[in-house]
mmCIF file of C-alpha atoms in Angstrom:
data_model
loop_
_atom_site.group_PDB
_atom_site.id
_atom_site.type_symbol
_atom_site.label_atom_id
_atom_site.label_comp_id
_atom_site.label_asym_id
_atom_site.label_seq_id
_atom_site.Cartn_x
_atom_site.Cartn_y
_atom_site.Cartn_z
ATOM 1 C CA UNK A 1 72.308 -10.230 26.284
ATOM 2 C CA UNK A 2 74.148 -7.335 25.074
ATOM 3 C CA UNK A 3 76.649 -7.405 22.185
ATOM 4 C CA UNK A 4 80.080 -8.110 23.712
ATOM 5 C CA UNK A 5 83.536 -8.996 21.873
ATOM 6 C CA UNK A 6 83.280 -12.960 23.024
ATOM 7 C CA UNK A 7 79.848 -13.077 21.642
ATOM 8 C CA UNK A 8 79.228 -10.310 19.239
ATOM 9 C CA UNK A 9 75.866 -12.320 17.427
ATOM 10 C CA UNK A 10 74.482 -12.108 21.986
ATOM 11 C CA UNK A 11 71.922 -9.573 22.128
ATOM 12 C CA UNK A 12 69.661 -8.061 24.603
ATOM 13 C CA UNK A 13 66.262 -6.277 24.031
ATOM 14 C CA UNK A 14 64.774 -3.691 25.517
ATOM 15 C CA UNK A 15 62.186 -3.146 27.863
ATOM 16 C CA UNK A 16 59.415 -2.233 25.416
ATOM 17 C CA UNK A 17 59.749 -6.027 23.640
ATOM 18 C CA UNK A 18 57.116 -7.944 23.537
ATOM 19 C CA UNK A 19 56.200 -12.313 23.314
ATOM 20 C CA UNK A 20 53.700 -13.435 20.874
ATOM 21 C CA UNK A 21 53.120 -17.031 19.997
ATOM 22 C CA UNK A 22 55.596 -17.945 22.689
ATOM 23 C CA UNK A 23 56.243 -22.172 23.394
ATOM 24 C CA UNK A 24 58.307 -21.343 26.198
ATOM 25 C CA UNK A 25 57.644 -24.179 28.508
ATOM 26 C CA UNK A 26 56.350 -26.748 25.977
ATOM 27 C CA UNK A 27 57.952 -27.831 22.106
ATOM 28 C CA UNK A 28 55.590 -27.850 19.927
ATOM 29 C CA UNK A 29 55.033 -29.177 16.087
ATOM 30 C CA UNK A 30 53.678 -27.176 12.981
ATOM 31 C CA UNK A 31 52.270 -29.357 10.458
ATOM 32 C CA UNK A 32 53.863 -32.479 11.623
ATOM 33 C CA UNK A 33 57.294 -30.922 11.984
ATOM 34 C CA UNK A 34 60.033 -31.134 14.823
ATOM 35 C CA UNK A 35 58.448 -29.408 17.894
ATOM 36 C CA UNK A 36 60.579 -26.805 18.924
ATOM 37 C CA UNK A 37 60.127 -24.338 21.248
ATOM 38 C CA UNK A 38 59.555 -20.996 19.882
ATOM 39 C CA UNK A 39 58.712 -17.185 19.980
ATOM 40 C CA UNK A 40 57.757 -14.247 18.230
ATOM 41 C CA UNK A 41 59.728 -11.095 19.356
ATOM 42 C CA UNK A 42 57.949 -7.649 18.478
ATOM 43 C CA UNK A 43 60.227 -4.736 18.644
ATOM 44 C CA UNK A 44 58.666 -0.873 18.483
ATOM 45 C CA UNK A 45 60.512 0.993 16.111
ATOM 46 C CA UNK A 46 60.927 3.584 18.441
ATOM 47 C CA UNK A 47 63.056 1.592 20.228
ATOM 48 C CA UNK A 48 66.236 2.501 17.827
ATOM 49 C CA UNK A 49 68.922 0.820 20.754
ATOM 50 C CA UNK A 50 67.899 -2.308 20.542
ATOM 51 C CA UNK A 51 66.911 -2.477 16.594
ATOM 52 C CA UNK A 52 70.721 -1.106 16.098
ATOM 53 C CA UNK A 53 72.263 -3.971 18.697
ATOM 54 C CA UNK A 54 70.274 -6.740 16.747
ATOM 55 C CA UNK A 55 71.549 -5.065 12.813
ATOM 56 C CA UNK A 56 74.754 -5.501 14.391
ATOM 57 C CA UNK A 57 74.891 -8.807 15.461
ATOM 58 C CA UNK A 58 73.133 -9.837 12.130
ATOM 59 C CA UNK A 59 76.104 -8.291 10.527
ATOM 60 C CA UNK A 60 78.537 -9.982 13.069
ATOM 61 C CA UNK A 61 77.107 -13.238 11.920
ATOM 62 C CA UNK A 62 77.082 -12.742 8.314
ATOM 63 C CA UNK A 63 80.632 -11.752 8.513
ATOM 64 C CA UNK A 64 81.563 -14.948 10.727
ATOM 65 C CA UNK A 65 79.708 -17.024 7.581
ATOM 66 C CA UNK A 66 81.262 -15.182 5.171
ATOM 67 C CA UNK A 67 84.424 -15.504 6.208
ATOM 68 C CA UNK A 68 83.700 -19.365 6.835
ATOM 69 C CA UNK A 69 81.968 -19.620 2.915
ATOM 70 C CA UNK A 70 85.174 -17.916 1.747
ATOM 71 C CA UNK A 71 87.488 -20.288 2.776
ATOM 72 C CA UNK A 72 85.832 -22.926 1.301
ATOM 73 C CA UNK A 73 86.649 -20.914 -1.998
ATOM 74 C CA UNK A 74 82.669 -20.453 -2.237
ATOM 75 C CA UNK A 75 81.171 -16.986 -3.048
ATOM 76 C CA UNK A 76 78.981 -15.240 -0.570
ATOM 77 C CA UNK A 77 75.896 -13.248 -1.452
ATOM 78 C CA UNK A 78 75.688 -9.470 0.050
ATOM 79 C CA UNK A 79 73.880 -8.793 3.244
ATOM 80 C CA UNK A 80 71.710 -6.631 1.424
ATOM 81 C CA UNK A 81 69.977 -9.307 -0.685
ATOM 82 C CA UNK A 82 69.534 -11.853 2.248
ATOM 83 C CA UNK A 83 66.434 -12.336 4.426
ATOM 84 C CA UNK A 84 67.533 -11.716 7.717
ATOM 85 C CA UNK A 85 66.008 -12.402 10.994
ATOM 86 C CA UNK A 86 64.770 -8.661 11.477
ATOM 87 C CA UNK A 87 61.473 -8.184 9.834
ATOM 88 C CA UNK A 88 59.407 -5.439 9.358
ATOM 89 C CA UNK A 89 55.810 -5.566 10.982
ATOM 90 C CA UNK A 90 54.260 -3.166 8.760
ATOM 91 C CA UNK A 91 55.721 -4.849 5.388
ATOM 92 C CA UNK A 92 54.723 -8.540 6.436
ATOM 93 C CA UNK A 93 51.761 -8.404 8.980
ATOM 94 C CA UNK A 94 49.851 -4.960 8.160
ATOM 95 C CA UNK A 95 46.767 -6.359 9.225
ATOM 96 C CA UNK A 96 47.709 -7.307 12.908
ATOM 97 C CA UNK A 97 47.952 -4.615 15.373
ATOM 98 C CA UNK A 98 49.816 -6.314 17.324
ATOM 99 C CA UNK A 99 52.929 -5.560 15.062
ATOM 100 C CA UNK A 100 52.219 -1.745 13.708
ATOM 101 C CA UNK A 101 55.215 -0.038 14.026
ATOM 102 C CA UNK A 102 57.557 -2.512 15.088
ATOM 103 C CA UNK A 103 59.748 -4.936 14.168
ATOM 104 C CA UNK A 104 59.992 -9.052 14.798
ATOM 105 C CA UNK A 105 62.145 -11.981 15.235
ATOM 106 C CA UNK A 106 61.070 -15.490 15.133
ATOM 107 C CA UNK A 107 62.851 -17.786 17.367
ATOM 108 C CA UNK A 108 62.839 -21.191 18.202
ATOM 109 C CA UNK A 109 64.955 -24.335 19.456
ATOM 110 C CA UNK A 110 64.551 -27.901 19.838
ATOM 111 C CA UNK A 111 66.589 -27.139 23.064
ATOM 112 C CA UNK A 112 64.018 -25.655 25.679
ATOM 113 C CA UNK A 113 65.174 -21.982 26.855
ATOM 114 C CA UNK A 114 65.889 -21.039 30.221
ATOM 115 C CA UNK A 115 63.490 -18.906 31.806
ATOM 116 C CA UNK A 116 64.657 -16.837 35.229
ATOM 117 C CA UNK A 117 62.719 -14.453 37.422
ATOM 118 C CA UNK A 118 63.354 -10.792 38.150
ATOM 119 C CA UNK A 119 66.707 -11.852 40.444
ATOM 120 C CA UNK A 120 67.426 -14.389 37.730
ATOM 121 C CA UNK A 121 67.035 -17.041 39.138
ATOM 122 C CA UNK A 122 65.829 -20.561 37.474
ATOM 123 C CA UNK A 123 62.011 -20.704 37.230
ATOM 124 C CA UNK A 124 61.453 -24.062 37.172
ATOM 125 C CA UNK A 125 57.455 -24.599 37.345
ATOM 126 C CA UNK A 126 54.697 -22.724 35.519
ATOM 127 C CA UNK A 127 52.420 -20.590 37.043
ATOM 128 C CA UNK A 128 49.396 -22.331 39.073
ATOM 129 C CA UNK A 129 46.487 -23.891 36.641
ATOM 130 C CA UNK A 130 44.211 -26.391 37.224
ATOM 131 C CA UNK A 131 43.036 -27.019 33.545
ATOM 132 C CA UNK A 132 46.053 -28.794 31.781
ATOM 133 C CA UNK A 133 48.258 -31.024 33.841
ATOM 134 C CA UNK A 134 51.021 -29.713 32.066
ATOM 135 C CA UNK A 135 50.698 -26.195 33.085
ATOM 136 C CA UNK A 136 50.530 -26.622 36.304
ATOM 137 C CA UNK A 137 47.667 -29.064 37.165
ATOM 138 C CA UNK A 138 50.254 -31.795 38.694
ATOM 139 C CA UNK A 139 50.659 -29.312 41.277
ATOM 140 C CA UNK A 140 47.443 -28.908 42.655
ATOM 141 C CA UNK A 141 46.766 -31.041 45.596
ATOM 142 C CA UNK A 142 43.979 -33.492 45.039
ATOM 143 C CA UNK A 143 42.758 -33.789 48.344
ATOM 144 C CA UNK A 144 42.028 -29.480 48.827
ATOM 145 C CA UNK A 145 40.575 -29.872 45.707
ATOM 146 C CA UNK A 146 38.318 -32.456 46.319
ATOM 147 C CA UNK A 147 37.310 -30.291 49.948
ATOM 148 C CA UNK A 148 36.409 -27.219 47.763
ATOM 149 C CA UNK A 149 34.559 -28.997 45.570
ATOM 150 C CA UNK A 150 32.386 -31.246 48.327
ATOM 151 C CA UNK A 151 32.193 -27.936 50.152
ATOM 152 C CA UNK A 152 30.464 -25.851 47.364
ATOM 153 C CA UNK A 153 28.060 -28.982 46.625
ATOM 154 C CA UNK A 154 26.546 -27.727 50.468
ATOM 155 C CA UNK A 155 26.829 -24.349 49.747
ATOM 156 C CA UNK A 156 25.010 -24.477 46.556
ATOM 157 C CA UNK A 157 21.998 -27.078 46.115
ATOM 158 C CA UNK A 158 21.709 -26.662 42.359
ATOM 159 C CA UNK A 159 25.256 -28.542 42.031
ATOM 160 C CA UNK A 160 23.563 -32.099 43.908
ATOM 161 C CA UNK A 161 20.957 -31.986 41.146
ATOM 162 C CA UNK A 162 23.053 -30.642 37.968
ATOM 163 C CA UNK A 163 25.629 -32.544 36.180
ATOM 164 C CA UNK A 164 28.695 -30.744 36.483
ATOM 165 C CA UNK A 165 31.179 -30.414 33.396
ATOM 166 C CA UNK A 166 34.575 -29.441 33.954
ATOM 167 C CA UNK A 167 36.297 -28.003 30.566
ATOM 168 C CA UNK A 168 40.076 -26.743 30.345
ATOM 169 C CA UNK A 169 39.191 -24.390 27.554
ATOM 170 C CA UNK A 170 36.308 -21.767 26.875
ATOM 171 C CA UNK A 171 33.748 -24.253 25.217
ATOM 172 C CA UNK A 172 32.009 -27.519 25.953
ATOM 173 C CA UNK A 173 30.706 -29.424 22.617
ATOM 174 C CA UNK A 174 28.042 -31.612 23.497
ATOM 175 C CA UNK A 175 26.336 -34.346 21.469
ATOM 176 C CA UNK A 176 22.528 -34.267 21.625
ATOM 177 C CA UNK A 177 19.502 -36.125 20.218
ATOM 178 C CA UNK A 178 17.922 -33.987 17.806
ATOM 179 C CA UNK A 179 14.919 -36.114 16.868
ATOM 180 C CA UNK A 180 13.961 -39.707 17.924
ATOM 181 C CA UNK A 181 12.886 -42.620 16.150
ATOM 182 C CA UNK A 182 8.866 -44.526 16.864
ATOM 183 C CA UNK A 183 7.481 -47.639 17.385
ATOM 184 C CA UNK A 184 4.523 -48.812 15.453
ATOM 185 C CA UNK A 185 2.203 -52.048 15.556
ATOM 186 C CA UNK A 186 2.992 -54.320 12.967
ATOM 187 C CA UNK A 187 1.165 -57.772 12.034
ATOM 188 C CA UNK A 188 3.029 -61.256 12.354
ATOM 189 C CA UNK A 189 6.117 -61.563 10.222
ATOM 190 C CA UNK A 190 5.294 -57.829 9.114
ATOM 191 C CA UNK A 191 8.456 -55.419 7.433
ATOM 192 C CA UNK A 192 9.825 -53.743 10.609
ATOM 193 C CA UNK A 193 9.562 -50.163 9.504
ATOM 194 C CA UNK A 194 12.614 -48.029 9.468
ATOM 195 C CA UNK A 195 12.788 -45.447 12.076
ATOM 196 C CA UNK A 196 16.249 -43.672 12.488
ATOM 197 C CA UNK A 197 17.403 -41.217 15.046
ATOM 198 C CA UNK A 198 18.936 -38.234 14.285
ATOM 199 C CA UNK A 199 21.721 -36.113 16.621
ATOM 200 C CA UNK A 200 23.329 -32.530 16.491
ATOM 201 C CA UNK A 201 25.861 -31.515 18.697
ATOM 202 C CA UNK A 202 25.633 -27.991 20.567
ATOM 203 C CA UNK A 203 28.174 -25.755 22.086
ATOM 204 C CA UNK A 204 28.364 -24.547 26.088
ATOM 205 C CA UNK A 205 30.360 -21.420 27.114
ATOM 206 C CA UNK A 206 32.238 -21.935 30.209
ATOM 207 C CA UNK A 207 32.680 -18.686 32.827
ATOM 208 C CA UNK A 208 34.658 -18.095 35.558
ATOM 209 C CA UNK A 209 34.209 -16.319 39.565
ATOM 210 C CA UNK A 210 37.125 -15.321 41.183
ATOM 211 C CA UNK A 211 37.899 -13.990 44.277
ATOM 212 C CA UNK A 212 41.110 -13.718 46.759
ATOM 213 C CA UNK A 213 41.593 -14.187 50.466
ATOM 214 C CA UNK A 214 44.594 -12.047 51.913
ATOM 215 C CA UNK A 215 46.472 -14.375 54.799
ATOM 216 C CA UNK A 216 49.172 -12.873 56.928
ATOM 217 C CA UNK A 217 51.863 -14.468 57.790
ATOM 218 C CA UNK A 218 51.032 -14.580 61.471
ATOM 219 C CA UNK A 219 48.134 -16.882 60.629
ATOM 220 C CA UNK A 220 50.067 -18.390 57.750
ATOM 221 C CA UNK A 221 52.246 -19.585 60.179
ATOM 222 C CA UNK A 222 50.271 -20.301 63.142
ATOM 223 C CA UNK A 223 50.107 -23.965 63.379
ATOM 224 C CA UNK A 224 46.815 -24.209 65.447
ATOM 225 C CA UNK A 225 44.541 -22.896 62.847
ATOM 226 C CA UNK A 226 43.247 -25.044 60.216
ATOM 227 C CA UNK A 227 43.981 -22.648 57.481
ATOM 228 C CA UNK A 228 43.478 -24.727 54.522
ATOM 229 C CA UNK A 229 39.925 -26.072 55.811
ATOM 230 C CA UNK A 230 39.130 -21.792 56.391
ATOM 231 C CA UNK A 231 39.787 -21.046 52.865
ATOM 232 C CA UNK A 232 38.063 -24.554 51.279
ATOM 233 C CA UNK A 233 34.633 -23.328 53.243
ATOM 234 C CA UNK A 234 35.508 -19.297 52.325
ATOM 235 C CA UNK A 235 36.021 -19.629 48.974
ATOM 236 C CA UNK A 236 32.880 -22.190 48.983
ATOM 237 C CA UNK A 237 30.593 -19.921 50.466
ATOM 238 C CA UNK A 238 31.589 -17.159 48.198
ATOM 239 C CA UNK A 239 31.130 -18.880 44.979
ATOM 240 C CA UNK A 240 28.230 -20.631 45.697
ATOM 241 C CA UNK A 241 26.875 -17.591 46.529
ATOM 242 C CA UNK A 242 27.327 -16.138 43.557
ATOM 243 C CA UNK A 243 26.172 -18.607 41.527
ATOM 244 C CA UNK A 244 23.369 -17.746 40.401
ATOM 245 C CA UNK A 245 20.657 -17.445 37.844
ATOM 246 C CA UNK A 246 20.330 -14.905 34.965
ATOM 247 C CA UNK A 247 17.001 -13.360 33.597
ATOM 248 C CA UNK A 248 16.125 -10.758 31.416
ATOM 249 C CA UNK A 249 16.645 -7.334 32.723
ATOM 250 C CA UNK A 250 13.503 -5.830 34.010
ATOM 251 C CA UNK A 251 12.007 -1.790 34.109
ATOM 252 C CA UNK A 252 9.743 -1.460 35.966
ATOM 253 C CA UNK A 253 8.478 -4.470 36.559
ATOM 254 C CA UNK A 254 8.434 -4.750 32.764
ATOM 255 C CA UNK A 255 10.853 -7.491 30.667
ATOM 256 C CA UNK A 256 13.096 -4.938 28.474
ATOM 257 C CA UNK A 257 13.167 -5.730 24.906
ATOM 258 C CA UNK A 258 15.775 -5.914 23.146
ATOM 259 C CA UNK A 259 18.392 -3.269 22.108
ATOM 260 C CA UNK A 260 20.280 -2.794 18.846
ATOM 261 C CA UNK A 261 22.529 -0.811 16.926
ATOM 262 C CA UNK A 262 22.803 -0.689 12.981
ATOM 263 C CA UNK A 263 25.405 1.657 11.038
ATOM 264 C CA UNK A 264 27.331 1.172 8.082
ATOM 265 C CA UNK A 265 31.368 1.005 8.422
ATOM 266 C CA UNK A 266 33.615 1.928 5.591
ATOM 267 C CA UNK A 267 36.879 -0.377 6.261
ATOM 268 C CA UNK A 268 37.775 0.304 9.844
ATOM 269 C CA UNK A 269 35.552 1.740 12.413
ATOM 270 C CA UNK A 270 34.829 1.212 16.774
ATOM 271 C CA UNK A 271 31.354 0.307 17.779
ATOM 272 C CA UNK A 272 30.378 1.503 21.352
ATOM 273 C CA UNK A 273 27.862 -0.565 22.857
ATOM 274 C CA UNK A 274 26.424 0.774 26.135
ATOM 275 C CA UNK A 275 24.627 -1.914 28.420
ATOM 276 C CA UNK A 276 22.248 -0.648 30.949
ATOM 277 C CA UNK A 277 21.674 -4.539 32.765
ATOM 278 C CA UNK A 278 23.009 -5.585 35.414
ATOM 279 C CA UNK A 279 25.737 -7.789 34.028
ATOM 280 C CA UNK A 280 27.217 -8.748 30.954
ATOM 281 C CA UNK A 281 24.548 -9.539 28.344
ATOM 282 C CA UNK A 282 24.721 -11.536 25.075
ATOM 283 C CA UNK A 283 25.093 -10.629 21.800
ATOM 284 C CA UNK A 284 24.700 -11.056 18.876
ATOM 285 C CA UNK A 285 26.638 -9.389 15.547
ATOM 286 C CA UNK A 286 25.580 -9.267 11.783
ATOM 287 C CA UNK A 287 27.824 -8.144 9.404
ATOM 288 C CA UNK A 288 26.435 -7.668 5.955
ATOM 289 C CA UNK A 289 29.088 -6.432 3.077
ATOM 290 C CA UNK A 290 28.215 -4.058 0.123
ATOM 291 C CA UNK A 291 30.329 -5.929 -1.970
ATOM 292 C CA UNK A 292 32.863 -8.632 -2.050
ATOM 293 C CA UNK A 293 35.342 -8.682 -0.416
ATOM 294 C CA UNK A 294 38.410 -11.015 0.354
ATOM 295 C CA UNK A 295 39.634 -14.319 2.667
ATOM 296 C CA UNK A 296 40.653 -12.964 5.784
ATOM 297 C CA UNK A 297 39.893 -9.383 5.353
ATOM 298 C CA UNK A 298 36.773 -9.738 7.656
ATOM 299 C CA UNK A 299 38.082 -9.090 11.315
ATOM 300 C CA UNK A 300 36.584 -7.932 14.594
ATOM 301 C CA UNK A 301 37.887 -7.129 17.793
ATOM 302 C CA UNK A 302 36.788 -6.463 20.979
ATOM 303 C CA UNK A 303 38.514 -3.620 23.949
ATOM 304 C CA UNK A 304 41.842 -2.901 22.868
ATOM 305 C CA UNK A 305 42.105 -6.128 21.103
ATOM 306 C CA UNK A 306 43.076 -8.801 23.446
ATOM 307 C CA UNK A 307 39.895 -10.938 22.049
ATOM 308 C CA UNK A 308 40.290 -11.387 17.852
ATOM 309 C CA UNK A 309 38.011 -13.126 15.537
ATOM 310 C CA UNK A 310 38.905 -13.563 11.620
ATOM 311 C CA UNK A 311 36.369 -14.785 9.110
ATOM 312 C CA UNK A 312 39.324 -16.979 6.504
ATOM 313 C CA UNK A 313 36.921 -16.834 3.671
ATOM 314 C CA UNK A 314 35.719 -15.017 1.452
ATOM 315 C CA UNK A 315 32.580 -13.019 1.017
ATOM 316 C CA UNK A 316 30.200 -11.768 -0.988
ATOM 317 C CA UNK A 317 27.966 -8.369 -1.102
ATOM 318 C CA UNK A 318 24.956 -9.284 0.822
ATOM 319 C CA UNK A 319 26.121 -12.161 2.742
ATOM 320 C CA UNK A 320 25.224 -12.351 6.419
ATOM 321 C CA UNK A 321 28.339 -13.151 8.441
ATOM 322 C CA UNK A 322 27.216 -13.460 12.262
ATOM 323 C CA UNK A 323 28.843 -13.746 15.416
ATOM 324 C CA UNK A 324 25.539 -15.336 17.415
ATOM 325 C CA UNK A 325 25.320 -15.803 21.377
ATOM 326 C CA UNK A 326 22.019 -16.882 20.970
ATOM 327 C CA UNK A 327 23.293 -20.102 19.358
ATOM 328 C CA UNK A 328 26.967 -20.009 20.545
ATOM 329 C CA UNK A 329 28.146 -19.795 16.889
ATOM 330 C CA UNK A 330 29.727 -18.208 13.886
ATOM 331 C CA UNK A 331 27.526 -18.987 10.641
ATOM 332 C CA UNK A 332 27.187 -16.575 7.025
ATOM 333 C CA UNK A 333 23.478 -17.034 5.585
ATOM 334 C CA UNK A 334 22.685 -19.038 8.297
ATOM 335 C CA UNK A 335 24.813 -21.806 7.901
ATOM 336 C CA UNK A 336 27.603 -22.742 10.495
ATOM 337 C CA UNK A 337 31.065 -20.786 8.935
ATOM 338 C CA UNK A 338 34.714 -21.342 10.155
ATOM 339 C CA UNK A 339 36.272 -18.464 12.201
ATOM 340 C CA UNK A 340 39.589 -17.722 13.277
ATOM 341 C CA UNK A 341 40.636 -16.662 17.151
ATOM 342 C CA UNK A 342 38.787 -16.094 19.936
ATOM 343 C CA UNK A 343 35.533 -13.740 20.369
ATOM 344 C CA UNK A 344 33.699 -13.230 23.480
ATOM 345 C CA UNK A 345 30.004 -13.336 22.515
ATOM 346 C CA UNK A 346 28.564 -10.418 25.434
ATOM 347 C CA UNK A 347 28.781 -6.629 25.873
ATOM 348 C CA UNK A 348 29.884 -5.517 29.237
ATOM 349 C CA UNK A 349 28.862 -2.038 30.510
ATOM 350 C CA UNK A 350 30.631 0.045 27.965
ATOM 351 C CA UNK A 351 32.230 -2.555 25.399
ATOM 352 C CA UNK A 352 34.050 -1.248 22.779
ATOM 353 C CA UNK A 353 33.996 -3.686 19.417
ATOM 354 C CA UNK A 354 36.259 -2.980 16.370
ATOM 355 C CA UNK A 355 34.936 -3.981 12.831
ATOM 356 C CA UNK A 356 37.612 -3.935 10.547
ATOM 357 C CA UNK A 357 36.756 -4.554 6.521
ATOM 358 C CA UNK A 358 38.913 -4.792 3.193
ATOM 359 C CA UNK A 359 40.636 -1.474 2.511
ATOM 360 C CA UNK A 360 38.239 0.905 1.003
ATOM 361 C CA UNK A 361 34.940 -1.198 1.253
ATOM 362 C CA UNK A 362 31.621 -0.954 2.917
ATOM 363 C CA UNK A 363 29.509 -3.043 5.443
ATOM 364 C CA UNK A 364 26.473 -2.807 6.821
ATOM 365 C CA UNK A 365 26.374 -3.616 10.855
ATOM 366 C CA UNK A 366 23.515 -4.972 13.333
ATOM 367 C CA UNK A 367 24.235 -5.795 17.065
ATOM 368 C CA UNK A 368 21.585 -6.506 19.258
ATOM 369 C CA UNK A 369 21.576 -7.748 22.872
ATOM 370 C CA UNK A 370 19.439 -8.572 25.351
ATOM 371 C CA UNK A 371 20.536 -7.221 28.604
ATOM 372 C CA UNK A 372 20.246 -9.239 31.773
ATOM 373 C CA UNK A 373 20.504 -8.728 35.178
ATOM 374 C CA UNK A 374 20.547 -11.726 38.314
ATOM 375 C CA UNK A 375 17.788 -14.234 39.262
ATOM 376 C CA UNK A 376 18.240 -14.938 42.788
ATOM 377 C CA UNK A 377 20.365 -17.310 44.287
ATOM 378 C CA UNK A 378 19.981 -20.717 42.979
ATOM 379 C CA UNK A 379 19.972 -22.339 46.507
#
């Protein structure tokens, strides 16, 4: 939307912008607020165009207020001293990444935004998911579904005998039994003795298989082949052969033990943890500060930081802050502890994992994983 003389305050961005936070499709609320749809609009600072088109057409609507305020006889503050919509990433945000060097605009509407493809044209459903109705889930047809899933039940014997959970996000809590209560003998009109039970509740991880089947449109449109059924019983066969079980990776003959890695970091620094098994393995991450050090200022990130985790408290020197796949959990000195984002809890071949601390300070570092390589097939 470039700046034009009918709608000087219109403005375009460049190629280079990018969406954070976006509520594109759904309004949402913030602390009980309207829900509005909304964005967040990062801007490199390289890209001088488009940071002078949007100055402009702040200016353009400063002087249309002005000019407004003014006639009401009211005075009108300078530009200069106003908070504008442009805001500098490196001022307000210096400890996300995602907005060195660049500037951002928050958006948002109660009125949802139009959205248009490539040839600009309407888009008028969201992209294919089966986990939230709302995001595309309506438009999955129950019946192919249904096939798929009855199909990998033959593929795959395991799924006849295990309860199957389905999840729309990345974790399953689960209430459990911790510890049961007894029964004891007791004489006629006898105290019944108390005998409680006591529950926990744990956490599952959920993963996902993929795979794709290419279809041409010869046989996409060749009416005598039962396409859908072909695909149902491929992708069945494919998944449920892959589903398998994991063990410990083996040398050998011999179970592998363990592997770590311990270093100290001094406020930012990239672990590199090389995995020799035979698929992703878990792990588990101690971080142990040299002195205190403050809310929020405890952050980790994993590849080139698409997965985030923030620890919103404070610490103390000493204090164990862990990132555990063992236990599916985030705890400091042992005890379960609040984290912020999202953190996958395994190293890949070659994972890269960046520990960032408090300007200036010190932490001591322990990963250790167990690497794992494929059971057999389950069936």
């Amino acid at each position: 939307m470039s700046n034009t003389a009918n709608n000087p305050t219109k403005v375009i961005t460049g190629p280079n912008t990018r969406w954070s936070y976006c509520n594109a499709w759904e309004a949402k609320a913030i602390q009980g607020g309207t829900p509005k749809f909304s964005v967040s609009l990062i801007i490199p600072k390289s890209d001088k165009k488009t940071i002078a088109k949007i100055e402009e057409a702040i200016k353009a609507a400063y002087r249309e207020g002005e000019a407004k305020l003014k006639g009401n006889g009211r005075s009108v503050p300078a530009l200069s001293v106003l908070k504008t919509p442009l805001r500098d990433g490196d001022v307000e945000r210096p400890d996300d990444e995602a907005y060195a060097d660049s500037y951002f605009v928050n958006a948002n509407s109660t009125t949802a935004p139009g959205i248009v493809d490539a040839d600009r044209q309407p888009i008028l459903d969201h992209a294919l998911q089966v986990g939230t109705d709302s995001e595309g889930g309506y438009l999955v047809p129950d019946e192919y579904e249904r096939t798929l899933v009855e199909a990998l039940e033959e593929e795959n014997i395991f799924r006849q005998m295990a309860k199957v959970i389905k999840t729309s996000s990345g974790d399953r809590k689960i209430p459990v039994v911790a510890s049961k209560g007894t029964a004891s003998w007791i004489d006629e009109e006898s105290a019944y003795p108390e005998s409680d039970d006591s529950f926990g509740q744990v956490s599952i991880g959920a993963y996902k298989l993929g795979t794709m089947i290419k279809v041409s449109e010869e046989l996409l449109n060749d009416s005598v082949f039962d396409l859908q059924s072909y695909i149902s019983r491929e992708f069945a066969r494919r998944i449920g052969a892959k589903e398998t079980c994991l063990q410990k990776f083996r040398e050998d003959g011999e179970i592998k033990a363990p592997v770590w890695f311990n270093g100290v970091v001094r406020s930012e620094e990239t672990v590199v943890l090389f995995n020799m098994g035979k698929t992703a393995a878990p792990l588990d991450i101690h971080i142990y500060p040299k002195s205190d050090m403050a809310a929020g200022t405890v952050r980790l990130a994993q590849g080139v930081g698409g997965q985030r985790a923030v620890f919103p408290n404070a610490v103390k020197a000493e204090d164990d802050v862990a990132l555990l796949a063992s236990t599916r959990e985030c705890t400091k000195n042992g005890v379960p502890e609040k984290k912020e984002g999202f953190y996958q809890y395994s190293a890949a071949w070659d994972s890269k994992h960046k520990v960032a601390l408090e300007g200036g300070k010190t932490a001591q570092l322990l990963f250790t994983m167990q690497e794992m390589q494929e059971g057999g097939d389950v069936r």
